[in-house]
Amino acid sequence: MKALLVSTGKHGLGRKYPIVLPCIMGRHQDCVQLVDEKISKRHASIRKTGKGFEVEDLHSLNGVFVNGKRVTGKYPLVANDVLSLGEQEFLFNPTVEILPVDDGSRAVFLLEDQTQPQGMSFADEDQDQEDPVKMPMGFFEKSMSALASDKDPLAAILKVLNDWIGFDSAAVLAVRRGKVAEVLAIQSRTRTLSFSKSISQWTIANSRAIKISDAMSDMDFKGGKSIVSSRLRSVLAAPLRLEGKTSGVVFLSANRSDFFSGKDLKLISAVAPVFAAALALTKNNARATIEAEAISVHRQDQCLSSAIARPAKNSEPTLKKSHLPRPVY
């Protein structure tokens, strides 16, 4: 069995470190080298045992932490344990899919869970025909304002939703071919947000908003209930529908059970079309940017080709200032 560390800290989020055993981690070049002034030259070791793997603090100055707890001597490691050395943080043998945002500052962990969540509530459950799902007027005005005026409408609507409901973490995730594929917006008090694959797949397949009171008690996570999965307690999720198919999922979580109410479930269901409109704007803006860049490159190619095709007499081909392409804005 091979061992693997995946960085989840400030430096190199998502970077993989295959572990060749026995492994020494530290600042020294003969170790799995970690450039961090808070890490000792020989900080910690990872070894294979008859039962699995273990980490040992090699008398480092700043210690070794597993799932936030400082450990001394030898300590067992299991899948999805969070190993911290200095300012570096890693997942050990993760069974999660890591989706970082573009700038590498945050990430969503898609957790592999083995059972379907129980105790679910739905936005249209016991819904009276005379009591349709509505957005409060103040919330509607603020969300539409964010949609119309902000450069990043998805993040802006998340902020409005947080001001109204309150949550610990939230993300808008793009869906491609029926699966979560990309993080489009994220708001979290931590660098990472845990999200269940089964919840995402259920939401996509059924096109319904869902509330789960305590995901940890309802679901069986592979690799045990580590600190990664323990961040997943109360959950709200809603599909974002575009042109008759689910193109995204908005996901809210809180670190306390029974945090979200039935009204919150109705609200996220009602605001889902606004998120979908923002998602359409985001896609159109991205497409327009790509098309503009393609046109710019094409024009530059044409100008350069024309300039090179008309060299000055009795000289090597040159590019005059007047021949250079004008900037395209």
mmCIF file of C-alpha atoms in Angstrom:
data_model
loop_
_atom_site.group_PDB
_atom_site.id
_atom_site.type_symbol
_atom_site.label_atom_id
_atom_site.label_comp_id
_atom_site.label_asym_id
_atom_site.label_seq_id
_atom_site.Cartn_x
_atom_site.Cartn_y
_atom_site.Cartn_z
ATOM 1 C CA MET A 1 0.000 0.000 0.000
ATOM 2 C CA LYS A 2 1.425 3.365 -1.029
ATOM 3 C CA ALA A 3 1.229 6.456 1.136
ATOM 4 C CA LEU A 4 0.324 9.891 -0.146
ATOM 5 C CA LEU A 5 0.166 13.371 1.314
ATOM 6 C CA VAL A 6 -1.880 16.127 -0.348
ATOM 7 C CA SER A 7 -1.239 19.719 0.662
ATOM 8 C CA THR A 8 -4.237 21.610 2.030
ATOM 9 C CA GLY A 9 -2.308 24.487 3.597
ATOM 10 C CA LYS A 10 -1.270 27.916 2.392
ATOM 11 C CA HIS A 11 1.544 26.575 0.261
ATOM 12 C CA GLY A 12 0.684 24.535 -2.818
ATOM 13 C CA LEU A 13 -2.946 23.651 -2.136
ATOM 14 C CA GLY A 14 -3.658 20.349 -3.889
ATOM 15 C CA ARG A 15 0.007 19.434 -4.439
ATOM 16 C CA LYS A 16 0.664 15.700 -4.046
ATOM 17 C CA TYR A 17 3.625 14.188 -2.203
ATOM 18 C CA PRO A 18 4.037 10.454 -2.861
ATOM 19 C CA ILE A 19 5.738 8.978 0.199
ATOM 20 C CA VAL A 20 8.683 6.635 -0.228
ATOM 21 C CA LEU A 21 9.037 4.751 3.030
ATOM 22 C CA PRO A 22 10.691 5.202 5.411
ATOM 23 C CA CYS A 23 10.069 8.921 5.002
ATOM 24 C CA ILE A 24 11.622 11.860 6.840
ATOM 25 C CA MET A 25 9.967 15.268 6.496
ATOM 26 C CA GLY A 26 11.786 18.524 7.195
ATOM 27 C CA ARG A 27 13.792 21.419 5.786
ATOM 28 C CA HIS A 28 16.882 19.322 4.976
ATOM 29 C CA GLN A 29 17.421 18.511 1.307
ATOM 30 C CA ASP A 30 17.640 14.779 2.068
ATOM 31 C CA CYS A 31 14.081 14.822 3.444
ATOM 32 C CA VAL A 32 10.709 15.360 1.833
ATOM 33 C CA GLN A 33 11.755 18.992 1.778
ATOM 34 C CA LEU A 34 9.314 21.557 3.140
ATOM 35 C CA VAL A 35 10.392 25.184 2.908
ATOM 36 C CA ASP A 36 9.058 26.634 6.127
ATOM 37 C CA GLU A 37 11.040 28.377 8.868
ATOM 38 C CA LYS A 38 8.813 26.795 11.521
ATOM 39 C CA ILE A 39 9.760 23.297 10.398
ATOM 40 C CA SER A 40 12.883 21.631 11.786
ATOM 41 C CA LYS A 41 15.579 20.141 9.556
ATOM 42 C CA ARG A 42 14.359 16.664 10.499
ATOM 43 C CA HIS A 43 10.854 17.300 11.751
ATOM 44 C CA ALA A 44 8.849 14.072 11.492
ATOM 45 C CA SER A 45 8.878 10.590 10.016
ATOM 46 C CA ILE A 46 6.179 8.389 8.498
ATOM 47 C CA ARG A 47 6.555 4.622 8.740
ATOM 48 C CA LYS A 48 4.528 1.588 7.766
ATOM 49 C CA THR A 49 3.489 -0.765 10.542
ATOM 50 C CA GLY A 50 1.653 -4.067 10.650
ATOM 51 C CA LYS A 51 -1.620 -2.188 11.159
ATOM 52 C CA GLY A 52 -1.080 0.683 8.715
ATOM 53 C CA PHE A 53 0.971 3.874 9.030
ATOM 54 C CA GLU A 54 2.259 6.050 11.838
ATOM 55 C CA VAL A 55 3.882 9.441 12.200
ATOM 56 C CA GLU A 56 6.585 10.248 14.734
ATOM 57 C CA ASP A 57 7.750 13.641 15.969
ATOM 58 C CA LEU A 58 11.570 13.688 15.679
ATOM 59 C CA HIS A 59 11.981 16.116 18.600
ATOM 60 C CA SER A 60 10.936 19.072 16.450
ATOM 61 C CA LEU A 61 10.733 22.549 17.930
ATOM 62 C CA ASN A 62 7.149 23.329 16.893
ATOM 63 C CA GLY A 63 5.621 19.879 17.072
ATOM 64 C CA VAL A 64 3.481 17.555 14.963
ATOM 65 C CA PHE A 65 -0.306 17.806 14.930
ATOM 66 C CA VAL A 66 -2.865 15.250 13.750
ATOM 67 C CA ASN A 67 -6.418 16.533 13.321
ATOM 68 C CA GLY A 68 -5.501 19.616 15.349
ATOM 69 C CA LYS A 69 -4.085 17.682 18.301
ATOM 70 C CA ARG A 70 -0.376 17.786 19.143
ATOM 71 C CA VAL A 71 1.077 14.288 19.251
ATOM 72 C CA THR A 72 4.256 12.984 20.835
ATOM 73 C CA GLY A 73 6.141 9.819 20.032
ATOM 74 C CA LYS A 74 4.544 7.517 17.468
ATOM 75 C CA TYR A 75 0.958 8.133 16.432
ATOM 76 C CA PRO A 76 -1.224 6.112 13.992
ATOM 77 C CA LEU A 77 -2.400 7.718 10.736
ATOM 78 C CA VAL A 78 -5.591 6.783 8.886
ATOM 79 C CA ALA A 79 -7.080 8.004 5.625
ATOM 80 C CA ASN A 80 -8.176 11.662 5.624
ATOM 81 C CA ASP A 81 -6.230 12.545 8.777
ATOM 82 C CA VAL A 82 -5.007 16.149 8.707
ATOM 83 C CA LEU A 83 -1.255 16.269 9.396
ATOM 84 C CA SER A 84 0.176 19.673 10.353
ATOM 85 C CA LEU A 85 3.871 20.608 10.505
ATOM 86 C CA GLY A 86 4.753 24.250 11.046
ATOM 87 C CA GLU A 87 2.521 26.211 8.675
ATOM 88 C CA GLN A 88 2.122 23.219 6.351
ATOM 89 C CA GLU A 89 -1.023 21.112 6.343
ATOM 90 C CA PHE A 90 -1.643 17.817 4.534
ATOM 91 C CA LEU A 91 -4.298 15.186 4.077
ATOM 92 C CA PHE A 92 -2.943 11.687 4.576
ATOM 93 C CA ASN A 93 -4.083 9.108 1.976
ATOM 94 C CA PRO A 94 -7.181 11.152 1.127
ATOM 95 C CA THR A 95 -10.325 9.460 -0.097
ATOM 96 C CA VAL A 96 -11.663 12.878 -1.053
ATOM 97 C CA GLU A 97 -11.561 14.715 -4.339
ATOM 98 C CA ILE A 98 -9.998 18.161 -3.954
ATOM 99 C CA LEU A 99 -11.370 20.991 -6.088
ATOM 100 C CA PRO A 100 -9.276 24.152 -5.540
ATOM 101 C CA VAL A 101 -10.432 27.610 -6.617
ATOM 102 C CA ASP A 102 -8.451 29.268 -9.386
ATOM 103 C CA ASP A 103 -6.125 31.264 -7.128
ATOM 104 C CA GLY A 104 -5.357 28.239 -4.937
ATOM 105 C CA SER A 105 -6.502 29.994 -1.755
ATOM 106 C CA ARG A 106 -9.495 27.762 -0.954
ATOM 107 C CA ALA A 107 -10.767 24.322 -1.890
ATOM 108 C CA VAL A 108 -13.803 22.078 -1.730
ATOM 109 C CA PHE A 109 -13.371 18.513 -0.476
ATOM 110 C CA LEU A 110 -15.794 16.092 -2.125
ATOM 111 C CA LEU A 111 -16.151 13.351 0.475
ATOM 112 C CA GLU A 112 -16.618 9.710 -0.470
ATOM 113 C CA ASP A 113 -19.480 8.391 1.647
ATOM 114 C CA GLN A 114 -20.873 4.894 1.506
ATOM 115 C CA THR A 115 -24.535 5.408 2.349
ATOM 116 C CA GLN A 116 -27.343 7.676 1.259
ATOM 117 C CA PRO A 117 -28.161 10.348 3.859
ATOM 118 C CA GLN A 118 -31.248 9.760 5.986
ATOM 119 C CA GLY A 119 -33.567 12.235 7.697
ATOM 120 C CA MET A 120 -33.716 14.498 4.668
ATOM 121 C CA SER A 121 -36.194 17.346 4.159
ATOM 122 C CA PHE A 122 -37.178 18.808 0.806
ATOM 123 C CA ALA A 123 -38.277 22.260 -0.242
ATOM 124 C CA ASP A 124 -41.567 21.022 -1.721
ATOM 125 C CA GLU A 125 -42.434 18.664 1.135
ATOM 126 C CA ASP A 126 -45.952 19.337 2.477
ATOM 127 C CA GLN A 127 -46.050 22.464 0.346
ATOM 128 C CA ASP A 128 -49.508 23.997 0.150
ATOM 129 C CA GLN A 129 -50.689 25.075 -3.305
ATOM 130 C CA GLU A 130 -51.874 28.348 -1.775
ATOM 131 C CA ASP A 131 -48.491 28.964 -0.093
ATOM 132 C CA PRO A 132 -45.908 29.028 -2.901
ATOM 133 C CA VAL A 133 -42.209 29.389 -2.165
ATOM 134 C CA LYS A 134 -41.381 33.083 -1.909
ATOM 135 C CA MET A 135 -38.351 35.200 -1.255
ATOM 136 C CA PRO A 136 -38.728 37.926 1.389
ATOM 137 C CA MET A 137 -38.985 41.276 -0.371
ATOM 138 C CA GLY A 138 -35.811 42.737 1.163
ATOM 139 C CA PHE A 139 -33.822 39.630 0.275
ATOM 140 C CA PHE A 140 -35.179 39.608 -3.274
ATOM 141 C CA GLU A 141 -34.166 43.228 -3.828
ATOM 142 C CA LYS A 142 -30.643 42.673 -2.476
ATOM 143 C CA SER A 143 -30.066 39.475 -4.441
ATOM 144 C CA MET A 144 -31.290 41.043 -7.698
ATOM 145 C CA SER A 145 -29.090 44.073 -7.055
ATOM 146 C CA ALA A 146 -26.084 41.768 -6.573
ATOM 147 C CA LEU A 147 -26.986 39.931 -9.773
ATOM 148 C CA ALA A 148 -27.204 43.133 -11.793
ATOM 149 C CA SER A 149 -24.279 45.174 -10.533
ATOM 150 C CA ASP A 150 -21.495 43.029 -9.100
ATOM 151 C CA LYS A 151 -18.503 41.803 -11.121
ATOM 152 C CA ASP A 152 -18.760 38.436 -9.365
ATOM 153 C CA PRO A 153 -22.521 37.895 -8.986
ATOM 154 C CA LEU A 154 -22.271 34.358 -7.574
ATOM 155 C CA ALA A 155 -20.042 35.474 -4.682
ATOM 156 C CA ALA A 156 -22.194 38.563 -4.143
ATOM 157 C CA ILE A 157 -25.407 36.532 -3.854
ATOM 158 C CA LEU A 158 -23.686 34.150 -1.420
ATOM 159 C CA LYS A 159 -22.856 37.177 0.731
ATOM 160 C CA VAL A 160 -26.489 38.332 0.657
ATOM 161 C CA LEU A 161 -27.611 34.820 1.595
ATOM 162 C CA ASN A 162 -25.129 34.717 4.476
ATOM 163 C CA ASP A 163 -26.398 38.043 5.796
ATOM 164 C CA TRP A 164 -29.933 36.639 5.725
ATOM 165 C CA ILE A 165 -29.471 33.034 6.906
ATOM 166 C CA GLY A 166 -25.955 32.782 8.292
ATOM 167 C CA PHE A 167 -23.732 29.762 7.698
ATOM 168 C CA ASP A 168 -20.156 28.616 8.249
ATOM 169 C CA SER A 169 -19.312 27.694 4.655
ATOM 170 C CA ALA A 170 -20.878 27.901 1.223
ATOM 171 C CA ALA A 171 -19.968 27.148 -2.357
ATOM 172 C CA VAL A 172 -21.410 27.314 -5.852
ATOM 173 C CA LEU A 173 -20.247 24.302 -7.846
ATOM 174 C CA ALA A 174 -20.425 23.769 -11.606
ATOM 175 C CA VAL A 175 -21.904 20.492 -12.850
ATOM 176 C CA ARG A 176 -20.754 18.782 -16.032
ATOM 177 C CA ARG A 177 -22.025 15.439 -17.307
ATOM 178 C CA GLY A 178 -24.020 14.960 -14.146
ATOM 179 C CA LYS A 179 -21.088 15.419 -11.753
ATOM 180 C CA VAL A 180 -19.598 18.264 -9.743
ATOM 181 C CA ALA A 181 -16.607 19.499 -11.732
ATOM 182 C CA GLU A 182 -15.491 22.966 -10.604
ATOM 183 C CA VAL A 183 -15.715 25.552 -7.813
ATOM 184 C CA LEU A 184 -17.252 28.774 -9.112
ATOM 185 C CA ALA A 185 -17.595 30.660 -5.820
ATOM 186 C CA ILE A 186 -16.770 29.880 -2.215
ATOM 187 C CA GLN A 187 -17.288 31.583 1.138
ATOM 188 C CA SER A 188 -15.801 29.902 4.168
ATOM 189 C CA ARG A 189 -14.243 30.716 7.512
ATOM 190 C CA THR A 190 -11.709 27.986 6.804
ATOM 191 C CA ARG A 191 -9.554 27.275 3.748
ATOM 192 C CA THR A 192 -11.562 24.175 2.930
ATOM 193 C CA LEU A 193 -15.214 23.236 2.673
ATOM 194 C CA SER A 194 -16.330 19.602 2.974
ATOM 195 C CA PHE A 195 -19.139 18.400 0.723
ATOM 196 C CA SER A 196 -20.654 14.924 0.344
ATOM 197 C CA LYS A 197 -20.619 13.332 -3.106
ATOM 198 C CA SER A 198 -23.843 11.477 -2.352
ATOM 199 C CA ILE A 199 -25.639 14.721 -1.454
ATOM 200 C CA SER A 200 -24.401 16.385 -4.639
ATOM 201 C CA GLN A 201 -25.398 13.408 -6.804
ATOM 202 C CA TRP A 202 -28.823 13.184 -5.150
ATOM 203 C CA THR A 203 -29.451 16.905 -5.647
ATOM 204 C CA ILE A 204 -28.372 16.730 -9.304
ATOM 205 C CA ALA A 205 -30.375 13.579 -10.078
ATOM 206 C CA ASN A 206 -33.595 14.684 -8.359
ATOM 207 C CA SER A 207 -33.430 18.439 -9.089
ATOM 208 C CA ARG A 208 -34.689 19.259 -5.598
ATOM 209 C CA ALA A 209 -33.399 21.374 -2.748
ATOM 210 C CA ILE A 210 -32.478 19.330 0.310
ATOM 211 C CA LYS A 211 -31.879 19.920 4.039
ATOM 212 C CA ILE A 212 -29.962 17.520 6.292
ATOM 213 C CA SER A 213 -29.976 18.148 10.031
ATOM 214 C CA ASP A 214 -26.831 16.185 10.908
ATOM 215 C CA ALA A 215 -24.826 14.721 8.037
ATOM 216 C CA MET A 216 -22.271 13.123 10.360
ATOM 217 C CA SER A 217 -24.865 10.875 12.028
ATOM 218 C CA ASP A 218 -26.662 10.119 8.762
ATOM 219 C CA MET A 219 -23.685 9.103 6.631
ATOM 220 C CA ASP A 220 -20.820 6.631 6.720
ATOM 221 C CA PHE A 221 -17.612 8.210 5.432
ATOM 222 C CA LYS A 222 -14.821 6.081 4.035
ATOM 223 C CA GLY A 223 -11.708 6.261 6.163
ATOM 224 C CA GLY A 224 -13.611 7.077 9.350
ATOM 225 C CA LYS A 225 -15.038 10.297 10.700
ATOM 226 C CA SER A 226 -11.910 12.420 10.472
ATOM 227 C CA ILE A 227 -11.683 16.170 10.983
ATOM 228 C CA VAL A 228 -12.449 16.604 7.291
ATOM 229 C CA SER A 229 -15.858 14.955 7.497
ATOM 230 C CA SER A 230 -16.561 16.339 10.986
ATOM 231 C CA ARG A 231 -16.906 19.795 9.425
ATOM 232 C CA LEU A 232 -20.029 18.536 7.658
ATOM 233 C CA ARG A 233 -23.025 18.826 10.008
ATOM 234 C CA SER A 234 -26.102 20.808 8.921
ATOM 235 C CA VAL A 235 -26.469 20.987 5.156
ATOM 236 C CA LEU A 236 -28.554 22.884 2.607
ATOM 237 C CA ALA A 237 -28.164 22.163 -1.103
ATOM 238 C CA ALA A 238 -30.140 23.255 -4.165
ATOM 239 C CA PRO A 239 -29.769 22.549 -7.897
ATOM 240 C CA LEU A 240 -29.208 25.382 -10.369
ATOM 241 C CA ARG A 241 -31.203 24.712 -13.525
ATOM 242 C CA LEU A 242 -30.223 26.147 -16.911
ATOM 243 C CA GLU A 243 -31.953 25.255 -20.171
ATOM 244 C CA GLY A 244 -33.721 22.289 -18.630
ATOM 245 C CA LYS A 245 -30.722 20.669 -16.965
ATOM 246 C CA THR A 246 -28.810 21.009 -13.716
ATOM 247 C CA SER A 247 -25.687 23.074 -14.428
ATOM 248 C CA GLY A 248 -24.698 23.816 -10.851
ATOM 249 C CA VAL A 249 -25.316 23.247 -7.147
ATOM 250 C CA VAL A 250 -25.355 25.806 -4.348
ATOM 251 C CA PHE A 251 -24.270 24.279 -1.059
ATOM 252 C CA LEU A 252 -24.400 25.700 2.480
ATOM 253 C CA SER A 253 -23.105 24.038 5.634
ATOM 254 C CA ALA A 254 -22.869 24.741 9.344
ATOM 255 C CA ASN A 255 -20.720 22.998 11.948
ATOM 256 C CA ARG A 256 -23.717 22.492 14.255
ATOM 257 C CA SER A 257 -26.552 20.009 13.900
ATOM 258 C CA ASP A 258 -30.129 21.250 13.315
ATOM 259 C CA PHE A 259 -28.809 24.678 12.336
ATOM 260 C CA PHE A 260 -30.973 25.320 9.262
ATOM 261 C CA SER A 261 -34.749 25.648 9.465
ATOM 262 C CA GLY A 262 -37.565 24.749 7.111
ATOM 263 C CA LYS A 263 -37.798 28.426 6.158
ATOM 264 C CA ASP A 264 -34.111 28.376 5.182
ATOM 265 C CA LEU A 265 -34.803 25.382 2.946
ATOM 266 C CA LYS A 266 -37.650 27.230 1.229
ATOM 267 C CA LEU A 267 -35.471 30.326 0.865
ATOM 268 C CA ILE A 268 -32.568 28.530 -0.817
ATOM 269 C CA SER A 269 -35.057 26.840 -3.147
ATOM 270 C CA ALA A 270 -36.552 30.224 -4.025
ATOM 271 C CA VAL A 271 -33.191 31.899 -4.603
ATOM 272 C CA ALA A 272 -31.827 29.047 -6.756
ATOM 273 C CA PRO A 273 -33.123 30.675 -10.009
ATOM 274 C CA VAL A 274 -31.194 33.858 -9.121
ATOM 275 C CA PHE A 275 -28.024 31.786 -8.675
ATOM 276 C CA ALA A 276 -28.805 30.088 -12.001
ATOM 277 C CA ALA A 277 -29.078 33.486 -13.692
ATOM 278 C CA ALA A 278 -25.731 34.495 -12.172
ATOM 279 C CA LEU A 279 -24.258 31.207 -13.385
ATOM 280 C CA ALA A 280 -25.479 31.979 -16.905
ATOM 281 C CA LEU A 281 -23.901 35.440 -16.711
ATOM 282 C CA THR A 282 -20.626 33.914 -15.497
ATOM 283 C CA LYS A 283 -20.609 31.435 -18.373
ATOM 284 C CA ASN A 284 -21.449 34.143 -20.925
ATOM 285 C CA ASN A 285 -18.734 36.440 -19.575
ATOM 286 C CA ALA A 286 -16.179 33.612 -19.704
ATOM 287 C CA ARG A 287 -17.226 32.768 -23.260
ATOM 288 C CA ALA A 288 -17.016 36.437 -24.274
ATOM 289 C CA THR A 289 -13.536 36.718 -22.734
ATOM 290 C CA ILE A 290 -12.317 33.623 -24.582
ATOM 291 C CA GLU A 291 -13.781 34.886 -27.880
ATOM 292 C CA ALA A 292 -12.215 38.331 -27.386
ATOM 293 C CA GLU A 293 -8.812 36.776 -26.675
ATOM 294 C CA ALA A 294 -9.135 34.548 -29.744
ATOM 295 C CA ILE A 295 -10.008 37.548 -31.942
ATOM 296 C CA SER A 296 -7.078 39.488 -30.501
ATOM 297 C CA VAL A 297 -4.645 36.638 -31.211
ATOM 298 C CA HIS A 298 -6.046 36.241 -34.742
ATOM 299 C CA ARG A 299 -5.637 39.959 -35.475
ATOM 300 C CA GLN A 300 -2.088 39.931 -34.148
ATOM 301 C CA ASP A 301 -1.265 36.927 -36.333
ATOM 302 C CA GLN A 302 -2.678 38.728 -39.356
ATOM 303 C CA CYS A 303 -0.724 41.911 -38.634
ATOM 304 C CA LEU A 304 2.517 40.053 -37.970
ATOM 305 C CA SER A 305 2.108 37.930 -41.100
ATOM 306 C CA SER A 306 1.446 41.042 -43.182
ATOM 307 C CA ALA A 307 4.449 42.865 -41.728
ATOM 308 C CA ILE A 308 6.797 39.942 -42.338
ATOM 309 C CA ALA A 309 5.486 39.497 -45.886
ATOM 310 C CA ARG A 310 6.589 43.058 -46.842
ATOM 311 C CA PRO A 311 10.276 43.316 -45.864
ATOM 312 C CA ALA A 312 12.244 46.478 -46.566
ATOM 313 C CA LYS A 313 14.312 46.441 -49.783
ATOM 314 C CA ASN A 314 17.928 45.247 -49.552
ATOM 315 C CA SER A 315 17.543 44.296 -45.934
ATOM 316 C CA GLU A 316 16.534 41.432 -43.707
ATOM 317 C CA PRO A 317 12.829 41.196 -42.866
ATOM 318 C CA THR A 318 12.034 43.613 -40.058
ATOM 319 C CA LEU A 319 9.022 44.735 -38.115
ATOM 320 C CA LYS A 320 8.464 48.482 -38.133
ATOM 321 C CA LYS A 321 6.571 50.191 -35.362
ATOM 322 C CA SER A 322 3.742 51.045 -37.751
ATOM 323 C CA HIS A 323 3.358 47.374 -38.622
ATOM 324 C CA LEU A 324 2.855 46.176 -35.062
ATOM 325 C CA PRO A 325 -0.738 45.315 -34.161
ATOM 326 C CA ARG A 326 -2.705 47.862 -32.245
ATOM 327 C CA PRO A 327 -3.894 46.747 -28.821
ATOM 328 C CA VAL A 328 -7.381 45.289 -28.806
ATOM 329 C CA TYR A 329 -9.483 46.359 -25.855
#
